[in-house]
Coordinates of C-alpha atoms in Angstrom, one line a residue:
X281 CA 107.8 88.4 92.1
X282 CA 110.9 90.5 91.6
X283 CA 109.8 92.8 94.0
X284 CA 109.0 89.9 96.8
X285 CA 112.4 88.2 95.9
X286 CA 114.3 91.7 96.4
X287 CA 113.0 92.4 99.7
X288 CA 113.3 88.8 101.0
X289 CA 117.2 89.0 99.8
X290 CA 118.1 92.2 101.5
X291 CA 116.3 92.1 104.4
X292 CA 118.3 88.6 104.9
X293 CA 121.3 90.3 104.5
X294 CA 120.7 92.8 106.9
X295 CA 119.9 90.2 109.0
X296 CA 123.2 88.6 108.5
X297 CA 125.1 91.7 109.6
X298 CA 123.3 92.2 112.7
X299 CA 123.9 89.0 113.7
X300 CA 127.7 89.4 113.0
X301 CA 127.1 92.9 115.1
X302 CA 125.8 91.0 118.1
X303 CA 128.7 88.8 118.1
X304 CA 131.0 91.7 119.2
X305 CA 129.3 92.3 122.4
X306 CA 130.1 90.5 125.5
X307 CA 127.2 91.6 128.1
X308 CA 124.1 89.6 127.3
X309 CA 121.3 91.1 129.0
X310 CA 119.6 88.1 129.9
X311 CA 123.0 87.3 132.3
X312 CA 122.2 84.1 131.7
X313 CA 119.3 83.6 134.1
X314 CA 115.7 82.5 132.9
X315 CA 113.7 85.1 134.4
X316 CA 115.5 87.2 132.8
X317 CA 115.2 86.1 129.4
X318 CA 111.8 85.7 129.9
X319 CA 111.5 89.2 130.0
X320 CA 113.6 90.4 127.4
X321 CA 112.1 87.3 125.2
X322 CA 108.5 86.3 125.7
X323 CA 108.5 85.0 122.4
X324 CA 111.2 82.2 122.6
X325 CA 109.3 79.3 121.6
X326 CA 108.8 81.1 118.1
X327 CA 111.5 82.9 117.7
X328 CA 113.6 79.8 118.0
X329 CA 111.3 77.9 115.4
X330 CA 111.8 80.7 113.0
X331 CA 115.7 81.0 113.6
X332 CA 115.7 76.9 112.6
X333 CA 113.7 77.8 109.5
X334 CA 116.4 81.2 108.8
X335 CA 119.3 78.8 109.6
X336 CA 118.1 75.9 107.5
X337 CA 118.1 78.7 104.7
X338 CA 121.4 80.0 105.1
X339 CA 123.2 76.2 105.5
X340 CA 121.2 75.6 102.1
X341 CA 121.6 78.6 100.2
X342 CA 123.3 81.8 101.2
X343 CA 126.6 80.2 102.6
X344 CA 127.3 78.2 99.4
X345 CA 127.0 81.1 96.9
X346 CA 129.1 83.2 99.6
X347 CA 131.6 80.3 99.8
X348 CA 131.7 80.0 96.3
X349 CA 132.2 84.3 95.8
X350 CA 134.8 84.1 97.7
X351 CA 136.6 81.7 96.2
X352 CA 135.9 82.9 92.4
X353 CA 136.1 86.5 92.8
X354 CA 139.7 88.3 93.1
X355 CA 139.6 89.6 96.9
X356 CA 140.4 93.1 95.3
X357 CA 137.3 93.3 93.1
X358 CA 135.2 91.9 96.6
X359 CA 136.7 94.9 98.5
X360 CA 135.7 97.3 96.0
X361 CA 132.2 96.1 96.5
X362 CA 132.1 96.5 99.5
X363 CA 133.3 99.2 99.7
X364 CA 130.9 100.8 97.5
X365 CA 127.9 99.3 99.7
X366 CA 129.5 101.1 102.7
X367 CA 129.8 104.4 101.1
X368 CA 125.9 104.5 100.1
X369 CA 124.8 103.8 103.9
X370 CA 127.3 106.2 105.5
X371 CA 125.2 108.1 103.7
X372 CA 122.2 107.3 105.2
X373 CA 124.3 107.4 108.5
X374 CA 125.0 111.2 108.1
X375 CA 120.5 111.3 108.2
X376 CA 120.5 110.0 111.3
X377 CA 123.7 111.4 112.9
X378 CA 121.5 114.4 112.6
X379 CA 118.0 113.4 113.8
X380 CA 120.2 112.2 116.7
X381 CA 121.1 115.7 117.0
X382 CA 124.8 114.6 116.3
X383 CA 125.7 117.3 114.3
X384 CA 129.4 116.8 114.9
X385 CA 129.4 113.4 114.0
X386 CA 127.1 113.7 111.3
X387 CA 129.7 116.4 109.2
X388 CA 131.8 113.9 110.0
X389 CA 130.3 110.8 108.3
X390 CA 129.3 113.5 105.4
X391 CA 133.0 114.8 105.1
X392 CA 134.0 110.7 104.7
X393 CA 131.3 110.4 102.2
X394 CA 132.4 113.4 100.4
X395 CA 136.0 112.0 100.4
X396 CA 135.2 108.3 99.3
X397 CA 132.9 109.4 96.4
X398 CA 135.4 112.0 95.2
X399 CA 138.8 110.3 95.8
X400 CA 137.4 107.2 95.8
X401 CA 135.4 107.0 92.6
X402 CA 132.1 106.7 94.2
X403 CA 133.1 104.8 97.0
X404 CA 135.2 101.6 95.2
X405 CA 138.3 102.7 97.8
X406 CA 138.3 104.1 101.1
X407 CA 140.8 106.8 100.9
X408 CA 138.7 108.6 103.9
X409 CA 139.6 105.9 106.8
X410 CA 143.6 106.7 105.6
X411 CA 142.4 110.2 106.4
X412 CA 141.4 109.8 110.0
X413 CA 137.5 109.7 109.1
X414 CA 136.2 106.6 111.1
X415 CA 133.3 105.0 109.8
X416 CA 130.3 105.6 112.9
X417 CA 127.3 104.0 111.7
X418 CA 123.9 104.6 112.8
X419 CA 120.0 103.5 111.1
X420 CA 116.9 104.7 112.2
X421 CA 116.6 102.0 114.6
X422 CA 119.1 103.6 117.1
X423 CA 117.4 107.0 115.8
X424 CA 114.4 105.7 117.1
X425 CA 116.1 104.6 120.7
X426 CA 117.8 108.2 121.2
X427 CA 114.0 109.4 120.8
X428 CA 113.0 107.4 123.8
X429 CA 110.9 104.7 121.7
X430 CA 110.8 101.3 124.1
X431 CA 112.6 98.2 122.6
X432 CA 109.7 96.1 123.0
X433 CA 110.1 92.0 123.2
X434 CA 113.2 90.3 121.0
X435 CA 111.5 89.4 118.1
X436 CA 113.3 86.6 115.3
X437 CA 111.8 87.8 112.0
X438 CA 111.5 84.9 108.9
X439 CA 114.1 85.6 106.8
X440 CA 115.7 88.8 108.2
X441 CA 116.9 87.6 111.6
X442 CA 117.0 89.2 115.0
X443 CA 115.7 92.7 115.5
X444 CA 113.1 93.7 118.6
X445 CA 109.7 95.3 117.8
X446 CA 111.1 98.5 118.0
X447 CA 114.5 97.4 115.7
X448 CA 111.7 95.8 112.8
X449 CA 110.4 99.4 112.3
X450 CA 113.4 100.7 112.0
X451 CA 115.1 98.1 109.5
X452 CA 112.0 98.5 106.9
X453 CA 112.5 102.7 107.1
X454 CA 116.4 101.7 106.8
X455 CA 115.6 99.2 103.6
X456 CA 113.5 101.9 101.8
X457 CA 116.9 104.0 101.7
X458 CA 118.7 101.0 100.8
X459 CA 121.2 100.6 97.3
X460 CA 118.7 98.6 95.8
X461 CA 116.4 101.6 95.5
X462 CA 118.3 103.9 93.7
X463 CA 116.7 102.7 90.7
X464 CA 113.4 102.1 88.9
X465 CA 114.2 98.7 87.3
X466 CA 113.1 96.1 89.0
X467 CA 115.8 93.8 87.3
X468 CA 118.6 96.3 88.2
X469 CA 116.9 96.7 91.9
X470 CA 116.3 92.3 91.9
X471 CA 120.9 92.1 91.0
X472 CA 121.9 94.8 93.6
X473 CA 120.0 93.3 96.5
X474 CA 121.5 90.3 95.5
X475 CA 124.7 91.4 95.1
X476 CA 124.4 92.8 98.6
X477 CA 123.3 89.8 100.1
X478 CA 126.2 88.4 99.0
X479 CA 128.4 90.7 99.8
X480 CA 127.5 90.4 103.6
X481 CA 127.1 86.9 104.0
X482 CA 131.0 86.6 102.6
X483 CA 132.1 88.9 105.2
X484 CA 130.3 86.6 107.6
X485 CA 131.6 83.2 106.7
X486 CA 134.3 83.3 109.1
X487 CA 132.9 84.8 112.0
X488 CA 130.2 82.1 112.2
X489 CA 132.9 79.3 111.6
X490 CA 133.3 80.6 114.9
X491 CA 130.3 80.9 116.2
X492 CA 129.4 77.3 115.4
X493 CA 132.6 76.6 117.1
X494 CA 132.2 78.2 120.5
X495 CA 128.6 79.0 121.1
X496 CA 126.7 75.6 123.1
X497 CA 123.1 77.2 122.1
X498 CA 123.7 79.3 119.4
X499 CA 120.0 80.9 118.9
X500 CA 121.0 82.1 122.9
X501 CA 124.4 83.8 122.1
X502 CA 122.7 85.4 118.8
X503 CA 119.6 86.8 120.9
X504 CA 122.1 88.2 123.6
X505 CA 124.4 89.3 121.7
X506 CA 122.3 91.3 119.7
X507 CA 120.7 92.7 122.6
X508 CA 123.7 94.1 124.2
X509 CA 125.2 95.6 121.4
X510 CA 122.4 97.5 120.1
X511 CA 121.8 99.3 123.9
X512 CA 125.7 99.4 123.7
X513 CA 124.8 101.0 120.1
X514 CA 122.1 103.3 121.1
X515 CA 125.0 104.8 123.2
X516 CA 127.5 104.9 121.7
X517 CA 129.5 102.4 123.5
X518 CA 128.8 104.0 126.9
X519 CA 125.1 103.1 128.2
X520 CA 124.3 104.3 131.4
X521 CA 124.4 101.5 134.7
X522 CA 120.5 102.4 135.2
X523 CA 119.7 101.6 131.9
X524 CA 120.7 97.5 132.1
X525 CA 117.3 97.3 133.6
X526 CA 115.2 98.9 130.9
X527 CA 115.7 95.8 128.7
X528 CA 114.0 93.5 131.2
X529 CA 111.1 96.8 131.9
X530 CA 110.3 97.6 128.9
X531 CA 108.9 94.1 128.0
X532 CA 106.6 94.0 131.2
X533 CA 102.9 95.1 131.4
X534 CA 102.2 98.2 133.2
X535 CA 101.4 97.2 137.2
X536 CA 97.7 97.5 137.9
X537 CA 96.4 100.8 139.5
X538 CA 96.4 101.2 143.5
X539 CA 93.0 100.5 145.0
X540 CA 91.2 103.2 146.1

């Protein structure tokens, strides 16, 4: 039961921060026109039952006990959290900086690791971004983009949020690296997912203040926005013009073969 509770809480925070990712794009592949997001969403009538079900959940449960954090917790004891979550998965960003083949990058994101555990007591300050070493996150996901592996349809997963078929792979390699399983207790493993979840969802609570503010369909911005900035992702901020299309392709079946 600890297990199942573990994975349901930081798979849904996960969730959370891609969501809050998405947000930053402004692109939607979709452009707003139903063919379109036909293609790039085949699946609409159950992803947006399931988004209800993830929302309900979130209205009910997470936001509170973030709301609550937030308002308990002295913001310098929430920053050193934080900041000790970041530190672990910069780690896991340096992995896949180099199966990327971004070696630069990678000894990059391994000198800011280096720094932050050393100067910063294992990563409760953040002494590497005063030193000029920007944070440049990647997971397995993206990993799994730069080695040519289609997106597939969007896909609204119960619980953990938006991710594509490709993207779901990804997150569950990303969430066997995750803080949580840095130890054998199940206990120990059960209070750091939660602690991560949240974490997260109190970075969040402004930004989808927002969101409820400005978005008229709010499961449409969310799919879009995600969309576009994992390709924008993927590239690191500069995807090619041909590759707009491939979000609409690569959710189509293969044409049929010429007649003889």
């Amino acid at each position: 039961m600890n297990l199942a509770w573990r994975q349901v809480a930081t798979r849904a925070a996960a969730a959370l921060v891609l969501a809050w990712l998405g947000g930053c794009a402004t692109v939607p592949p979709g452009g707003g026109f139903p063919a379109a997001a036909a293609r790039v969403d085949p699946w609409e009538t159950w992803n947006r039952k399931v988004y209800d079900f993830n929302d309900a959940l979130d209205e009910a449960v997470l936001k509170p006990v973030a709301t609550a954090y937030r308002d308990i917790v002295p913001k310098f004891a929430r920053t050193g959290v934080d900041n000790l979550f970041g530190n672990l998965y910069d780690a896991w960003s340096v992995v896949n900086h180099v199966l990327q083949g971004k070696v630069e990058e990678g000894a990059v994101m391994g000198a800011r690791v280096m720094a932050n555990s050393l100067l910063g007591l294992f990563g409760l300050f953040d002494p590497a971004s005063e030193m000029g070493l920007t944070r440049r996150s990647e997971d397995f996901g993206q990993t799994l983009g730069v080695w040519g592996v289609p997106n597939g349809p969007f896909l609204m997963l119960p619980l953990f949020g938006p991710s594509t078929v490709r993207d779901a792979f990804g997150f569950w390699v990303d969430r066997q690296v995750s803080p949580a399983q840095l130890t054998d207790s199940s206990a120990a493993r059960w209070s750091i997912a939660t602690m991560e979840v949240i974490n997260l969802r109190t970075n969040l609570l402004q930004t989808t203040q927002l969101l409820d503010e400005a978005a008229l369909d709010r499961y449409t911005f969310i799919r879009d926005a995600y969309l576009s900035r994992r390709r924008d992702a993927q590239y690191d901020g500069a995807p090619p013009l041909e590759d707009e299309g491939d979000w609409e392709e690569e959710s189509k079946s293969p044409a049929p073969p010429a007649p003889q």
